[in-house]
């Protein structure tokens, strides 16, 4: 079998591109000594030769272009037509001869013919069942027909549609065929070497039936179900299925289905269950990822028929073992960023947190800090140490209820697991000393700001600008032709100081307003039974850089509206075209200058801005154009954002007076009333600084990003990289190696990273909580009532609004009309300009103190967060009522 198109099933040459996923994996297992039925692989060059001989390459691509990819009927019609071309095609005599010779080498025994596509069995993609398998083939003519039918199954309607949805080019896939000895299975089935429902890497799950596994794969039989503890090698659960039918091979070829009614008979004995799980553990180690394995049992021997990654599992951090158990919460819950982070973006956040450790006297690097972990190209906060601490375990539940209330019911499920060790840690003097070294100076600053709140925000703002100016001056020494990548990486390391500056110097000012707000919340709750009145005090809050940005953008839109030519262009052109016109300074003069002024102050911001690898508005202002176009639809002056904001400030004064009046009517009322006015003054002066620490960090990132992009341009010129922003797809240690001249194929590495990033971008759902043993928890607070007309979330901004839903997954294509209810997964500050046009807000993640909730309160927009799968359950155009006081979302009659 030395032919270019035929490989032995245990060939070292059976790689993905020529053997497909199934063939490559089976060859790897056969070479490792596993019991894989013998056979051979008809490689992808044979498939491509068949296409060329029958002139199908162009015909298929032309037909694909005609398909309406979102129309199942169109997909099906095209699939039938394409597959008919295969059926009527001819094999070349040479190819025919090679296949028959390979088949004869198996001595004429029955074989299974299995499809093996180049895009299947890859992490992140699930192509299971999309291509065909033919069992118990016993003649040469039937074998040749089965091979062609396998090739044509690359073009099933399901396969075409799946590739289209996952942006896999239709002309870049090919199909190999695996021909294997048939196993006369007494029992067969599938084994998952991790629990596919919970994600636990400690458990294997096996489904088993009698006879061939085709009945199980096709869904024709209720199988036995076994759950096994992999570490303890213990069967945890056994559920015997009805197994009413079984499929067996026929003597003359093909298969037959028999009624067996074996509900009381265990398909696979206990000893074989344990042996099978041992094999599964070994196979997982070979592929370094949990596997979905098809197996068969015959003559007291277990055979491996297929192995592929379990694509439904959420990854866990590479460096993290299942034991001891660790618990991580999604950073998306804090920052509202559902997308993956670039590699350098990951290192940047880890470096910032390492700098945060210095506040407590720790000398850490981005590699040695333990607070931030990476899984699924996203950030996870490791909360294990806090949960195990005797004091931390008492406060973390309350903290998470503020960050993301959807975490609370998850904690209730796992709180008392022995492996978690809640509250079992020890109180150490060194811990108190470290905390004291941070807390006491921090509190001194907080008290100082609370004593003199007037003017404090402006002073903090000016101090922050001075710090950014210092970094800009430093950047100037790391720019120009004489600067090297090493010089700019030295500048990059300045990000280490982000927390040590932003937390004590800026966050202490915000704390001076948030602490009084917390007390007012308690008072309002005691007097009225809810927090609503205290939250009203935060309406129209000054000194919030994010809300000020939104108001400045509204003023930009007003300036454009005053110029008829600019207004006509902005309303009739697309956001992308407007962005291109702006970047070339070709907008009408009034629009060009107004937008330039806005971007001068806020152009360092952007979607997903906490990732230094994401573009900024200064680089691509498409999002800004989209928001301006939305603002230009607002014609009712009473709905104008500045008017809404002003009404919010007036509502705040009214709420202060009402709360003071209520307090005055209680015991010690005069003192309480004075306290309300005094505390409210501090809330109004300082609480708006809540967004300033992050804004400071974003400004730092912009200075550093500009410098790195200069190096990116130089690396493109030298041929090391293809695109200027490719360097953000390298980790810091890799950039250091590149700076030192290490010879490596950097372009290929970046290309692989970009492909992984794009796969993660298509991930639909993120867990809220992730355990080190692989268990992933997704559910939020949503609970439907009996008739499905009501959803429940966490109330974060009081008020009631009714309107039409606008589901927005990408703010670049928001199309939000004034008054619509914005429904999204999560938001960061770059989303908030949309809030000024929205009538209400519903988010899948978030809590009382996340960006979206804070800004929604300040604008007076009713908001509910933590609503599980809100973007799926609610559809654009559906009328709903959002109650930001109770957390209820009522679906109205259409």
PDB file of C-alpha atoms in Angstrom, residues 327-334 380-381 383 396-415 766-770 777-781 794 844-847 865-866:
ATOM      1  CA  UNK A 327     -13.513  27.770  41.638  1.00  0.00           C
ATOM      2  CA  UNK A 328     -13.408  30.543  39.040  1.00  0.00           C
ATOM      3  CA  UNK A 329     -15.917  33.210  38.037  1.00  0.00           C
ATOM      4  CA  UNK A 330     -16.205  34.719  34.578  1.00  0.00           C
ATOM      5  CA  UNK A 331     -14.521  38.079  34.067  1.00  0.00           C
ATOM      6  CA  UNK A 332     -17.350  38.767  31.622  1.00  0.00           C
ATOM      7  CA  UNK A 333     -19.643  39.144  34.631  1.00  0.00           C
ATOM      8  CA  UNK A 334     -17.509  42.065  35.796  1.00  0.00           C
ATOM      9  CA  UNK A 380     -11.440  33.933  34.908  1.00  0.00           C
ATOM     10  CA  UNK A 381     -11.062  35.152  38.474  1.00  0.00           C
ATOM     11  CA  UNK A 383     -11.845  32.908  44.010  1.00  0.00           C
ATOM     12  CA  UNK A 396     -17.782  36.525  49.101  1.00  0.00           C
ATOM     13  CA  UNK A 397     -21.422  35.517  48.663  1.00  0.00           C
ATOM     14  CA  UNK A 398     -22.521  39.120  49.196  1.00  0.00           C
ATOM     15  CA  UNK A 399     -19.798  40.334  46.862  1.00  0.00           C
ATOM     16  CA  UNK A 400     -20.927  38.020  44.086  1.00  0.00           C
ATOM     17  CA  UNK A 401     -24.555  39.036  44.560  1.00  0.00           C
ATOM     18  CA  UNK A 402     -23.433  42.545  43.568  1.00  0.00           C
ATOM     19  CA  UNK A 403     -21.184  41.419  40.689  1.00  0.00           C
ATOM     20  CA  UNK A 404     -23.625  38.895  39.189  1.00  0.00           C
ATOM     21  CA  UNK A 405     -26.699  37.741  41.146  1.00  0.00           C
ATOM     22  CA  UNK A 406     -26.915  34.744  38.811  1.00  0.00           C
ATOM     23  CA  UNK A 407     -23.918  33.293  40.660  1.00  0.00           C
ATOM     24  CA  UNK A 408     -25.798  32.953  43.943  1.00  0.00           C
ATOM     25  CA  UNK A 409     -28.003  29.945  43.060  1.00  0.00           C
ATOM     26  CA  UNK A 410     -24.909  28.242  41.615  1.00  0.00           C
ATOM     27  CA  UNK A 411     -23.015  28.766  44.862  1.00  0.00           C
ATOM     28  CA  UNK A 412     -25.943  27.284  46.745  1.00  0.00           C
ATOM     29  CA  UNK A 413     -25.442  24.045  44.773  1.00  0.00           C
ATOM     30  CA  UNK A 414     -21.724  23.639  45.435  1.00  0.00           C
ATOM     31  CA  UNK A 415     -21.121  25.643  48.612  1.00  0.00           C
ATOM     32  CA  UNK A 766     -20.135  31.335  28.518  1.00  0.00           C
ATOM     33  CA  UNK A 767     -20.313  29.708  31.928  1.00  0.00           C
ATOM     34  CA  UNK A 768     -20.842  32.006  34.855  1.00  0.00           C
ATOM     35  CA  UNK A 769     -18.814  29.720  37.093  1.00  0.00           C
ATOM     36  CA  UNK A 770     -16.105  27.202  36.210  1.00  0.00           C
ATOM     37  CA  UNK A 777     -22.446  26.456  35.286  1.00  0.00           C
ATOM     38  CA  UNK A 778     -24.345  28.605  32.818  1.00  0.00           C
ATOM     39  CA  UNK A 779     -27.817  29.334  34.224  1.00  0.00           C
ATOM     40  CA  UNK A 780     -28.777  32.827  35.341  1.00  0.00           C
ATOM     41  CA  UNK A 781     -31.833  33.964  37.270  1.00  0.00           C
ATOM     42  CA  UNK A 794     -32.083  40.922  38.936  1.00  0.00           C
ATOM     43  CA  UNK A 844     -27.670  38.248  30.398  1.00  0.00           C
ATOM     44  CA  UNK A 845     -24.827  39.044  32.816  1.00  0.00           C
ATOM     45  CA  UNK A 846     -24.058  41.777  35.310  1.00  0.00           C
ATOM     46  CA  UNK A 847     -25.037  43.000  38.730  1.00  0.00           C
ATOM     47  CA  UNK A 865     -29.699  41.858  34.430  1.00  0.00           C
ATOM     48  CA  UNK A 866     -28.727  38.233  34.928  1.00  0.00           C
TER      49      UNK A 866
END
